[in-house]
């Protein structure tokens, strides 16, 4: 399982000698994210000299995408936007990169192993499937995303879709003004690298070279697209189904043992509402875009509620806690409306039933009945196939610190 990586700038990663088995030339890589269990990796590679290797079989489903420079596959030269998908176990043709070329390189469900073969007519592995894909993405047309919402202006270029697993790679472009006013979580992982422009999200600004890897169910959102729009290369290991949350709140706290005033104990508590209390996290332009997104969603007949930006209005966590206290008092028989009439100044041995607060849906009721019984039961954020009509699992809040050496501290709206 890959670790959660939340919005890191690629220049904050160190360089390593590129792990490109069997090639000739010199290259360096930045390891955006790595799965040390199965070898899956997402890499940014720079070629310092011409580099190449002959035909061979990759040990992982392998992708190459040219950011700058040129790539030649099987004698076909492609510049910026060149894309090659080489399935695991399938003979791939010779590939070369010119000096100065910069690429995104992905390996999925396998390591960097590469077995040279005489030609692409060599036998494939017995369990191999799919075929090599070679695309000049610059020559492709943008397709509007099939389902409008929450706003028009989102476009896509499909590069590869695995017909068996639903794993897919695509280029996504959002026009200026495209906005998502809700948080979303998905049954699959999602990762993206920003190729052009920038977008403002609940974890900060995603500019060129920013990257994230979110395991399944990590909630994220509150996106706005400023002038010029933005483009990413985006990958998911299954169908990207959107489950939405709005006006979210989180409250956390604890008992300080040795770091209160004077080093003594102290009780403290904070909520996500506090993050935007002193200074608005969003500009007036962002808030106007959010409201336009709400209005569009309602015109489409979709479910929605009034939007309350963080730091404005009443702190919803306090309302929830007040309701919980009311329920506790009622269930325990004490406090306003309680039926207990005896004095608590004396010892007594009667028992009360365990007190539980009604928060609405029990999150445990939203899990798949057998979701935690497979080999990935220890990975809460591991994606599971989902079909219409099955329970929808609740999101996992992200508490990752978001900080960049290159651009300073980023925001943390929405957790």
C-alpha positions in Angstrom: 0.0 0.0 0.0 1.3 3.4 -0.9 1.4 6.1 1.8 -0.8 9.1 1.5 1.1 12.0 -0.1 -0.7 15.3 0.2 0.3 18.1 -2.2 4.0 18.1 -2.3 6.1 20.2 -4.8 8.4 18.0 -6.8 11.3 20.3 -6.1 11.0 19.3 -2.5 12.1 15.8 -3.3 15.7 14.7 -3.6 17.2 13.2 -6.8 18.2 9.6 -7.1 19.9 7.7 -9.9 17.1 6.5 -12.1 16.2 2.9 -11.7 15.8 2.0 -15.4 17.1 -1.5 -15.8 19.0 -2.5 -18.9 19.3 1.0 -20.4 22.3 3.0 -21.6 22.6 6.6 -20.7 22.4 8.8 -17.5 19.2 9.8 -15.8 17.9 10.9 -12.4 14.5 10.4 -10.7 12.4 12.0 -8.1 10.3 9.4 -6.3 6.9 11.0 -6.0 5.4 8.0 -4.3 6.4 4.3 -3.9 4.8 1.1 -2.7 7.5 -0.9 -1.1 5.1 -3.9 -0.9 4.6 -4.5 -4.6 7.1 -2.1 -6.3 4.5 0.4 -7.7 6.1 3.8 -8.2 5.3 7.2 -9.5 8.4 9.0 -10.7 9.7 12.2 -12.3 12.7 11.5 -14.5 15.2 13.8 -16.1 17.5 12.4 -18.9 21.0 14.0 -18.7 22.2 12.3 -21.9 20.5 10.4 -24.7 19.2 7.2 -23.1 17.7 4.0 -24.6 17.2 0.3 -24.3 16.1 -2.4 -26.7 13.0 -4.5 -26.8 12.0 -6.3 -23.6 9.3 -7.3 -21.1 8.5 -5.0 -18.1 7.8 -6.6 -14.7 5.1 -4.0 -14.0 2.4 -2.2 -16.0 4.5 0.7 -17.1 3.7 4.2 -18.4 5.9 7.0 -19.9 4.6 10.6 -20.5 6.8 13.2 -21.9 6.6 16.6 -20.2 9.4 18.2 -22.2 11.7 16.8 -24.9 11.2 13.7 -27.0 10.7 10.0 -26.9 11.1 7.4 -29.7 9.3 4.1 -29.4 9.7 1.4 -32.1 11.1 4.0 -34.5 8.2 6.5 -33.9 9.4 9.8 -32.5 6.9 11.8 -30.3 7.6 15.1 -28.6 5.9 16.8 -25.7 2.8 14.8 -24.7 4.1 11.5 -26.0 2.6 8.6 -24.0 3.4 4.9 -24.0 1.7 2.2 -21.9 3.5 -1.2 -21.8 1.6 -3.9 -19.9 3.3 -6.3 -17.6 4.6 -9.4 -19.3 4.0 -8.1 -22.9 7.0 -7.6 -25.2 7.6 -3.9 -25.8 9.7 -2.4 -28.5 12.9 -0.4 -28.2 12.5 3.0 -26.5 14.9 6.1 -26.4 14.8 9.5 -24.8 16.8 12.5 -26.0 19.1 14.4 -23.6 17.2 17.0 -21.6 13.9 15.2 -21.8 11.7 15.3 -18.7 9.0 12.6 -18.2 6.5 11.2 -15.7 7.1 7.4 -15.3 4.7 5.0 -13.6 5.1 1.4 -12.6 2.1 -0.4 -11.2 1.8 -3.9 -9.6 5.5 -4.7 -10.1 9.1 -3.5 -9.8 11.6 -2.0 -12.2 12.5 -5.4 -13.6 13.0 -5.6 -17.4 13.9 -8.7 -19.4 15.5 -8.1 -22.8 14.1 -10.0 -25.8 15.2 -10.2 -29.4 12.0 -8.5 -30.7 8.4 -7.8 -30.0 7.5 -11.2 -31.5 8.9 -12.9 -28.4 6.3 -14.8 -26.3 4.4 -12.9 -23.7 4.0 -14.2 -20.1 1.2 -16.7 -19.7 -0.8 -14.3 -17.5 -0.1 -11.2 -19.7 -3.0 -9.3 -21.2 -3.7 -5.9 -23.0 -1.4 -4.5 -25.7 1.1 -1.7 -25.9 -0.4 1.8 -26.4 1.4 4.7 -28.1 -0.3 8.1 -28.2 0.6 11.6 -29.2 -1.6 13.3 -26.6 -1.0 16.8 -28.1 -2.8 15.6 -31.2 -5.9 14.4 -29.3 -9.0 16.4 -28.8 -10.4 17.3 -25.4 -13.7 15.6 -24.6 -16.2 17.2 -22.2 -16.6 15.2 -19.1 -19.8 13.1 -19.7 -21.7 14.2 -16.6 -21.9 18.0 -15.9 -21.4 18.8 -12.3 -20.8 20.6 -10.2 -20.0 23.0 -13.0 -19.3 22.9 -16.8 -15.8 23.3 -18.0 -14.1 20.0 -17.1 -12.4 18.2 -20.1 -10.6 14.9 -20.4 -8.3 12.9 -22.7 -8.4 9.1 -22.0 -5.0 7.5 -22.3 -5.5 4.0 -21.0 -8.4 2.1 -19.4 -7.9 -1.4 -18.1 -11.1 -3.2 -19.1 -10.8 -5.8 -16.3 -9.9 -3.6 -13.3 -11.2 -0.2 -14.4 -7.7 1.3 -13.7 -7.3 4.4 -15.9 -4.9 7.2 -16.8 -6.1 10.4 -18.3 -5.3 14.0 -18.8 -7.8 16.4 -17.2 -8.2 20.1 -17.9 -10.4 22.5 -15.9 -11.3 25.9 -17.4 -11.1 29.1 -15.5 -14.2 29.2 -13.2 -14.6 25.5 -12.9 -15.4 24.9 -9.2 -16.2 22.1 -6.8 -17.8 23.4 -3.7 -18.1 20.0 -1.9 -15.6 17.5 -0.5 -15.4 14.2 -2.3 -14.1 10.7 -1.6 -13.8 7.7 -3.9 -13.7 3.9 -3.7 -10.3 4.0 -5.5 -7.0 5.8 -5.1 -6.4 9.0 -6.9 -3.1 10.6 -7.8 -2.3 13.6 -10.0 0.6 15.8 -11.2 0.0 19.4 -12.3 1.3 20.0 -15.8 -0.1 23.5 -16.5 -1.7 26.4 -14.6 -2.8 26.0 -11.0 -5.9 25.2 -8.9 -6.8 26.2 -5.3 -8.0 23.3 -3.1 -8.6 22.7 0.5 -4.9 21.7 1.0 -3.5 24.7 -0.8 -2.5 25.8 -4.3 -1.7 23.1 -6.8 0.8 24.7 -9.2 3.0 23.2 -11.9 5.0 20.3 -10.5 2.7 19.7 -7.5 1.7 16.1 -6.8 -0.6 14.2 -4.6 -1.4 10.5 -3.9 -4.6 9.9 -2.0 -5.6 6.4 -1.0 -9.3 5.4 -1.3 -11.8 7.3 0.8 -9.5 10.3 1.7 -11.8 13.3 1.5 -10.7 16.3 -0.5 -12.2 19.2 -2.4 -13.3 22.8 -2.3 -11.6 23.4 -5.7 -11.5 26.6 -7.6 -9.8 27.2 -10.9 -8.3 30.7 -11.4 -7.3 32.4 -14.7 -5.8 30.2 -17.3 -7.3 26.9 -16.1 -5.2 23.9 -15.1 -4.2 20.6 -16.5 -3.1 17.4 -14.7 -2.1 13.8 -15.5 -4.4 11.9 -13.2 -4.5 8.1 -12.4 -7.0 5.9 -10.4 -7.0 2.2 -9.7 -10.7 1.9 -10.4 -13.8 3.7 -11.4 -13.8 7.3 -10.0 -17.1 7.5 -8.3 -17.8 10.7 -6.4 -19.4 10.6 -2.9 -19.9 14.1 -1.6 -19.7 15.8 1.8 -20.6 19.4 2.5 -20.2 21.8 5.4 -18.0 19.2 7.1 -16.6 19.7 10.6 -14.0 18.0 12.8 -13.3 18.7 16.4 -10.2 17.3 18.1 -8.5 17.9 21.4 -7.0 16.2 24.5 -5.4 16.6 27.9 -2.0 18.2 27.9 0.2 16.5 30.5 3.4 18.6 30.4 2.9 21.4 27.9 0.2 23.6 29.4 0.9 27.1 30.7 4.0 26.7 32.9 4.4 23.1 31.8 1.4 21.9 33.7 -1.7 20.0 32.6 -4.3 21.7 30.4 -7.4 20.7 28.5 -7.7 22.0 25.0 -9.9 21.6 22.0 -10.1 22.9 18.4 -12.3 22.5 15.4 -11.9 22.9 11.7 -14.2 25.9 12.0 -11.4 27.7 13.9 -9.0 27.4 11.0 -10.8 30.2 9.0 -12.1 32.2 12.0 -9.5 34.9 12.2 -8.8 35.3 8.5 -10.9 34.0 5.6 -9.3 31.0 3.9 -11.0 31.9 0.6 -11.0 35.1 -1.4 -14.2 36.9 -2.5 -13.7 35.4 -6.0 -13.5 31.9 -4.6 -16.7 32.4 -2.5 -18.5 33.7 -5.6 -17.4 30.7 -7.6 -18.5 28.3 -4.8 -22.0 29.9 -4.8 -22.2 29.7 -8.6 -21.4 26.0 -8.3 -24.2 25.5 -5.7 -26.6 27.4 -8.0 -25.7 25.3 -11.0 -26.0 22.1 -9.1 -29.5 23.1 -8.0 -30.6 24.0 -11.5 -29.5 20.6 -12.6 -31.8 19.1 -10.0 -29.0 17.6 -7.9 -29.1 17.4 -4.1 -27.3 20.2 -2.4 -27.5 22.4 0.7 -26.6 25.9 1.5 -22.8 26.5 1.7 -21.3 27.9 4.9 -17.5 28.6 4.4 -15.2 27.6 7.3 -14.9 30.3 10.0 -18.4 31.8 9.3 -21.6 31.1 11.0 -22.0 28.9 14.0 -19.4 26.2 14.6 -21.2 23.0 13.6 -19.1 20.9 16.0 -20.5 22.9 18.9 -24.0 22.3 17.8 -23.3 18.6 17.5 -21.8 18.5 20.9 -24.7 20.3 22.4 -27.1 17.8 20.8 -25.0 15.0 22.2 -25.2 16.4 25.7 -28.9 16.7 25.4 -29.2 13.1 24.3 -26.9 12.0 27.1 -28.9 13.8 29.7 -32.2 12.3 28.4 -30.8 8.8 28.1 -29.2 8.8 31.6 -32.3 10.2 33.3 -30.5 13.2 34.7 -30.6 16.8 33.8 -33.4 18.7 32.1 -36.3 16.3 31.4 -34.7 13.5 33.4 -36.7 11.3 35.8 -34.2 10.7 38.5 -35.3 12.3 41.8 -32.8 10.8 44.2 -29.8 12.7 45.7 -26.4 11.9 44.3 -24.5 12.9 47.4 -24.6 9.4 48.7 -23.2 6.1 47.5 -25.4 3.9 45.4 -24.9 0.8 43.4 -27.6 1.0 40.7 -26.3 0.8 37.1 -27.2 2.9 34.0 -27.3 1.5 30.5 -24.3 2.6 28.4 -25.0 6.1 27.1 -24.6 6.6 23.3 -25.3 9.7 21.3 -27.2 9.6 18.1 -25.1 11.2 15.4 -27.3 10.1 12.6 -26.1 7.2 10.5 -23.7 4.7 12.2 -20.6 4.8 10.0 -20.2 1.0 10.7 -23.5 0.5 8.9 -22.0 2.1 5.7 -19.3 -0.5 5.3 -19.4 -3.5 3.0 -20.3 -6.5 5.1 -17.2 -8.4 4.0 -15.0 -5.4 3.2 -12.5 -6.1 6.0 -12.1 -9.8 5.5 -9.8 -10.0 2.5 -6.0 -9.8 2.4 -6.2 -6.0 2.5 -8.2 -5.8 5.8 -5.3 -4.0 7.5 -5.4 -1.2 5.0 -8.3 1.0 5.8 -7.6 3.2 2.7 -7.3 0.3 0.3 -9.7 0.6 -2.6 -12.5 -1.9 -3.0 -14.7 -2.5 -6.1 -18.0 -0.9 -5.6 -21.3 -1.5 -7.4 -24.6 0.6 -7.4 -26.8 -0.4 -4.5 -23.9 -1.4 -2.1 -23.3 0.6 1.1 -21.2 3.7 0.6 -18.3 3.9 3.1 -17.8 7.2 4.9 -14.7 9.3 4.1 -11.4 9.2 6.0 -10.4 12.7 7.1 -6.9 13.7 6.3 -4.8 15.0 9.1 -1.5 15.1 7.2 0.5 18.2 7.7 0.9 20.1 4.4 4.2 22.0 4.1 6.5 22.9 1.3 10.1 24.0 1.7 9.9 25.7 -1.6 6.7 27.8 -1.2 6.1 27.7 2.5 3.2 26.6 4.6 0.0 25.6 2.8 -3.6 25.9 4.0 -5.5 23.1 5.7 -9.1 24.0 5.1 -11.5 21.2 5.6 -9.1 18.6 7.0 
